[in-house]
Short mmCIF file of C-alpha atoms in Angstrom, two decimals:
data_model
loop_
_atom_site.label_atom_id
_atom_site.label_comp_id
_atom_site.label_asym_id
_atom_site.label_seq_id
_atom_site.Cartn_x
_atom_site.Cartn_y
_atom_site.Cartn_z
CA GLN A 631 4.17 1.61 -12.94
CA LYS A 632 5.77 4.64 -11.97
CA GLU A 633 9.32 4.37 -10.41
CA VAL A 634 8.12 6.57 -7.88
CA GLU A 635 5.30 7.26 -6.65
CA GLN A 636 3.92 10.22 -4.02
CA ASN A 637 0.79 11.41 -3.54
CA SER A 638 0.03 14.97 -4.64
CA GLY A 639 -1.86 16.35 -1.95
CA PRO A 640 -2.07 19.10 -0.86
CA LEU A 641 -1.42 17.99 2.44
CA SER A 642 -2.98 20.80 4.56
CA VAL A 643 -1.62 21.05 8.62
CA PRO A 644 -1.53 23.75 11.02
CA GLU A 645 1.76 25.50 12.61
CA GLY A 646 3.78 23.63 14.90
CA ALA A 647 2.01 20.36 14.01
CA ILE A 648 4.36 17.52 12.39
CA ALA A 649 3.69 17.04 8.71
CA SER A 650 4.07 13.03 7.48
CA LEU A 651 5.16 12.92 4.06
CA ASN A 652 5.41 9.48 1.99
CA CYS A 653 7.07 8.24 -0.94
CA THR A 654 6.94 4.45 -2.54
CA TYR A 655 9.19 3.33 -5.40
CA SER A 656 9.32 0.11 -7.04
CA ASP A 657 12.73 -1.08 -7.91
CA ARG A 658 14.15 -2.98 -5.09
CA GLY A 659 17.38 -2.52 -6.46
CA SER A 660 16.85 1.16 -5.35
CA GLN A 661 19.78 2.76 -3.45
CA SER A 662 19.81 6.01 -2.34
CA PHE A 663 16.67 7.85 -1.54
CA PHE A 664 16.55 11.68 -1.23
CA TRP A 665 13.94 14.28 -0.42
CA TYR A 666 13.97 17.59 -2.12
CA ARG A 667 12.06 20.80 -1.61
CA GLN A 668 10.85 23.05 -4.57
CA TYR A 669 9.11 26.37 -4.04
CA SER A 670 7.30 27.14 -6.46
CA GLY A 671 9.63 28.67 -9.67
CA LYS A 672 12.52 27.53 -7.75
CA SER A 673 14.81 24.77 -8.85
CA PRO A 674 14.69 21.75 -6.04
CA GLU A 675 16.92 22.10 -3.11
CA LEU A 676 18.38 19.34 -1.13
CA ILE A 677 16.64 18.46 2.22
CA MET A 678 17.84 14.49 3.23
CA PHE A 679 19.48 11.76 1.90
CA ILE A 680 19.86 8.14 3.38
CA TYR A 681 20.57 4.77 2.08
CA SER A 682 19.91 2.65 5.42
CA ASN A 683 17.11 0.97 6.42
CA GLY A 684 15.93 3.02 9.78
CA ASP A 685 15.92 6.76 10.67
CA LYS A 686 17.79 9.60 9.69
CA GLU A 687 17.36 12.91 11.66
CA ASP A 688 18.16 16.76 10.84
CA GLY A 689 17.44 19.59 12.67
CA ARG A 690 13.41 19.08 12.49
CA PHE A 691 13.40 16.70 9.70
CA THR A 692 13.52 12.88 9.73
CA ALA A 693 13.96 10.45 6.96
CA GLN A 694 12.65 7.24 7.43
CA LEU A 695 13.55 4.16 5.12
CA ASN A 696 11.63 0.54 5.15
CA LYS A 697 13.66 -1.37 2.10
CA ALA A 698 11.61 -4.28 2.57
CA SER A 699 8.13 -2.32 2.26
CA GLN A 700 9.68 0.06 0.17
CA TYR A 701 8.55 3.34 1.27
CA VAL A 702 10.59 6.50 2.52
CA SER A 703 9.12 8.95 4.35
CA LEU A 704 9.94 12.38 5.61
CA LEU A 705 8.88 14.25 8.91
CA ILE A 706 9.15 17.58 9.48
CA ARG A 707 8.48 18.47 13.28
CA ASP A 708 7.17 22.01 14.27
CA SER A 709 6.08 22.84 10.84
CA GLN A 710 6.04 26.32 9.88
CA PRO A 711 4.73 28.20 7.17
CA SER A 712 7.88 28.47 5.11
CA ASP A 713 7.75 24.40 4.69
CA SER A 714 5.07 25.22 2.49
CA ALA A 715 6.20 24.00 -0.34
CA THR A 716 6.21 20.78 -3.12
CA TYR A 717 8.78 18.05 -1.54
CA LEU A 718 10.05 16.14 -4.31
CA CYS A 719 11.36 12.30 -3.04
CA ALA A 720 14.01 10.96 -5.60
CA VAL A 721 15.82 7.13 -5.82
CA ALA A 722 18.81 6.49 -6.91
CA ILE A 723 19.27 3.37 -9.01
CA ASN A 724 21.72 3.87 -11.82
CA LYS A 725 19.81 7.53 -12.45
CA PHE A 726 17.57 9.96 -10.34
CA TYR A 727 13.90 9.29 -10.24
CA PHE A 728 11.91 11.96 -9.04
CA GLY A 729 8.43 11.68 -7.45
CA SER A 730 6.05 14.19 -9.07
CA GLY A 731 5.96 15.66 -5.57
CA THR A 732 3.38 16.35 -2.88
CA LYS A 733 2.67 20.15 -2.04
CA LEU A 734 2.31 21.06 1.41
CA ASN A 735 0.37 23.79 2.98
CA VAL A 736 1.64 25.39 6.41
CA LYS A 737 -1.26 27.13 7.86
CA PRO A 738 -0.58 29.90 10.59
CA GLY B 455 30.01 25.08 -1.50
CA ALA B 456 28.20 23.46 -4.06
CA VAL B 457 27.14 25.98 -6.15
CA VAL B 458 25.77 25.24 -9.41
CA SER B 459 24.62 28.44 -11.63
CA GLN B 460 22.38 29.03 -14.91
CA HIS B 461 22.40 31.90 -17.33
CA PRO B 462 20.26 33.23 -18.46
CA SER B 463 17.36 32.97 -16.13
CA ARG B 464 14.49 33.60 -18.05
CA VAL B 465 14.24 33.62 -21.53
CA ILE B 466 11.77 34.50 -24.53
CA CYS B 467 12.13 33.68 -27.86
CA LYS B 468 10.24 33.44 -31.55
CA SER B 469 9.18 30.00 -32.59
CA GLY B 470 11.99 28.72 -34.91
CA THR B 471 15.17 30.04 -33.23
CA SER B 472 17.62 28.37 -31.18
CA VAL B 473 18.80 28.72 -27.63
CA LYS B 474 21.47 27.99 -25.71
CA ILE B 475 21.50 27.48 -21.63
CA GLU B 476 25.14 27.15 -19.75
CA CYS B 477 24.99 25.36 -16.40
CA ARG B 478 28.46 25.98 -14.41
CA SER B 479 29.57 24.28 -11.51
CA LEU B 480 31.30 27.42 -9.57
CA ASP B 481 32.92 26.37 -6.71
CA PHE B 482 33.70 22.52 -7.73
CA GLN B 483 34.56 20.05 -10.63
CA ALA B 484 31.78 18.32 -11.71
CA THR B 485 32.24 14.44 -13.28
CA THR B 486 28.85 14.67 -14.29
CA MET B 487 26.39 16.99 -15.34
CA PHE B 488 22.30 16.32 -15.71
CA TRP B 489 19.50 18.02 -17.55
CA TYR B 490 16.48 18.07 -17.17
CA ARG B 491 12.89 19.94 -18.46
CA GLN B 492 9.67 20.06 -15.79
CA PHE B 493 6.74 21.33 -17.19
CA PRO B 494 4.01 23.18 -14.94
CA LYS B 495 2.66 20.95 -11.76
CA GLN B 496 5.07 18.01 -13.01
CA SER B 497 7.79 16.27 -11.44
CA LEU B 498 11.73 16.62 -13.08
CA MET B 499 12.32 14.52 -16.32
CA LEU B 500 15.64 13.83 -16.85
CA MET B 501 16.82 14.46 -20.18
CA ALA B 502 20.07 13.43 -20.56
CA THR B 503 23.07 12.98 -18.70
CA SER B 504 26.73 14.18 -19.96
CA ASN B 505 30.16 14.21 -18.59
CA GLU B 506 32.85 16.03 -19.46
CA GLY B 507 34.58 15.24 -23.10
CA SER B 508 32.35 12.51 -23.90
CA LYS B 509 28.89 12.34 -25.83
CA ALA B 510 25.98 13.10 -23.80
CA THR B 511 23.50 10.17 -22.80
CA TYR B 512 19.86 11.21 -24.01
CA GLU B 513 16.96 9.83 -22.38
CA GLN B 514 14.09 7.59 -24.48
CA GLY B 515 11.85 10.13 -26.13
CA VAL B 516 14.69 13.11 -26.00
CA GLU B 517 15.36 14.06 -29.50
CA LYS B 518 19.94 14.58 -29.47
CA ASP B 519 19.36 16.63 -32.31
CA LYS B 520 17.18 18.83 -31.09
CA PHE B 521 17.94 19.09 -27.55
CA LEU B 522 22.28 19.60 -28.35
CA ILE B 523 24.36 19.44 -25.49
CA ASN B 524 28.03 20.15 -25.47
CA HIS B 525 30.14 19.47 -22.00
CA ALA B 526 33.35 21.10 -22.48
CA SER B 527 34.73 21.22 -19.00
CA LEU B 528 34.59 20.01 -15.90
CA THR B 529 32.87 23.09 -14.87
CA LEU B 530 30.36 23.69 -17.88
CA SER B 531 27.98 21.93 -19.76
CA THR B 532 25.49 23.73 -22.20
CA LEU B 533 22.38 22.78 -23.36
CA THR B 534 20.76 24.28 -27.08
CA VAL B 535 17.57 24.16 -28.01
CA THR B 536 17.33 24.49 -31.30
CA SER B 537 14.35 25.60 -33.95
CA ALA B 538 12.81 25.86 -30.76
CA HIS B 539 8.94 25.56 -30.58
CA PRO B 540 6.11 26.48 -28.14
CA GLU B 541 5.66 23.09 -26.77
CA ASP B 542 9.34 23.14 -25.90
CA SER B 543 8.24 25.88 -23.51
CA SER B 544 9.17 24.79 -19.87
CA PHE B 545 11.21 25.15 -16.85
CA TYR B 546 14.54 23.62 -17.56
CA ILE B 547 16.89 23.09 -14.92
CA CYS B 548 20.61 21.46 -14.50
CA SER B 549 22.53 19.82 -11.64
CA ALA B 550 25.90 18.42 -11.05
CA SER B 551 27.56 15.70 -9.38
CA VAL B 552 30.67 14.19 -8.09
CA GLU B 553 31.71 10.78 -8.08
CA SER B 554 31.75 10.32 -4.43
CA GLY B 555 32.83 6.44 -3.97
CA LEU B 556 30.23 6.08 -1.78
CA ALA B 557 26.47 4.42 -2.25
CA TYR B 558 25.35 7.55 -3.50
CA ASN B 559 26.22 11.16 -5.66
CA GLU B 560 24.75 14.01 -4.55
CA GLN B 561 23.07 15.94 -7.02
CA PHE B 562 23.06 19.83 -6.56
CA PHE B 563 20.74 21.74 -8.52
CA GLY B 564 21.12 24.98 -10.43
CA PRO B 565 18.42 28.14 -10.18
CA GLY B 566 16.94 26.65 -13.65
CA THR B 567 15.55 28.63 -17.24
CA ARG B 568 12.36 29.16 -17.78
CA LEU B 569 11.90 28.76 -21.58
CA THR B 570 8.81 30.43 -23.04
CA VAL B 571 8.43 30.33 -27.26
CA LEU B 572 6.08 32.63 -28.53
#
């Protein structure tokens, strides 16, 4: 079983819509959770991190963490074509475990 | 702040040669540096973790004699792929983190190095 699971997508949403990206993890000892965005051929860039249950908002992005259900999600409001990328979920236990990523396409 | 650079950004080499990749934290001193490898359409796979002045810790399945890691200072780590073969062709990404004392240590990623072995 993989440590971190993500739907590979692609997830297609129209411009201006809300994109919802989900991630589940297997280790209940996981402490910190990260969302990275990766454009094709580039390295990941951090969008948000969260380590407490509940929601955390930063601009158009909201991270949601539910430790009881072992999932973490990322909502992108008012999606823009520039948000089209692969989104990687990462879980930190004693090291980082990355999911395989969800490809998001925002259509103009 | 928190900028990590990698050099070279792209390298093409012949099979059997060795390639050195540098990773530098430009505006901070990194407690720990990490080396990842990413094959097309796959996620990042951690290869090794290195702390300044000590031997790197390699992940299971990663040959330490093939992927030599040197962490000479708090701002520089190098990865040398020895006797490279076509199956070593991949995107190599380093990251650096600082011990924060919090529940997390954010990792700052370098721009990556695309290695192609002919």
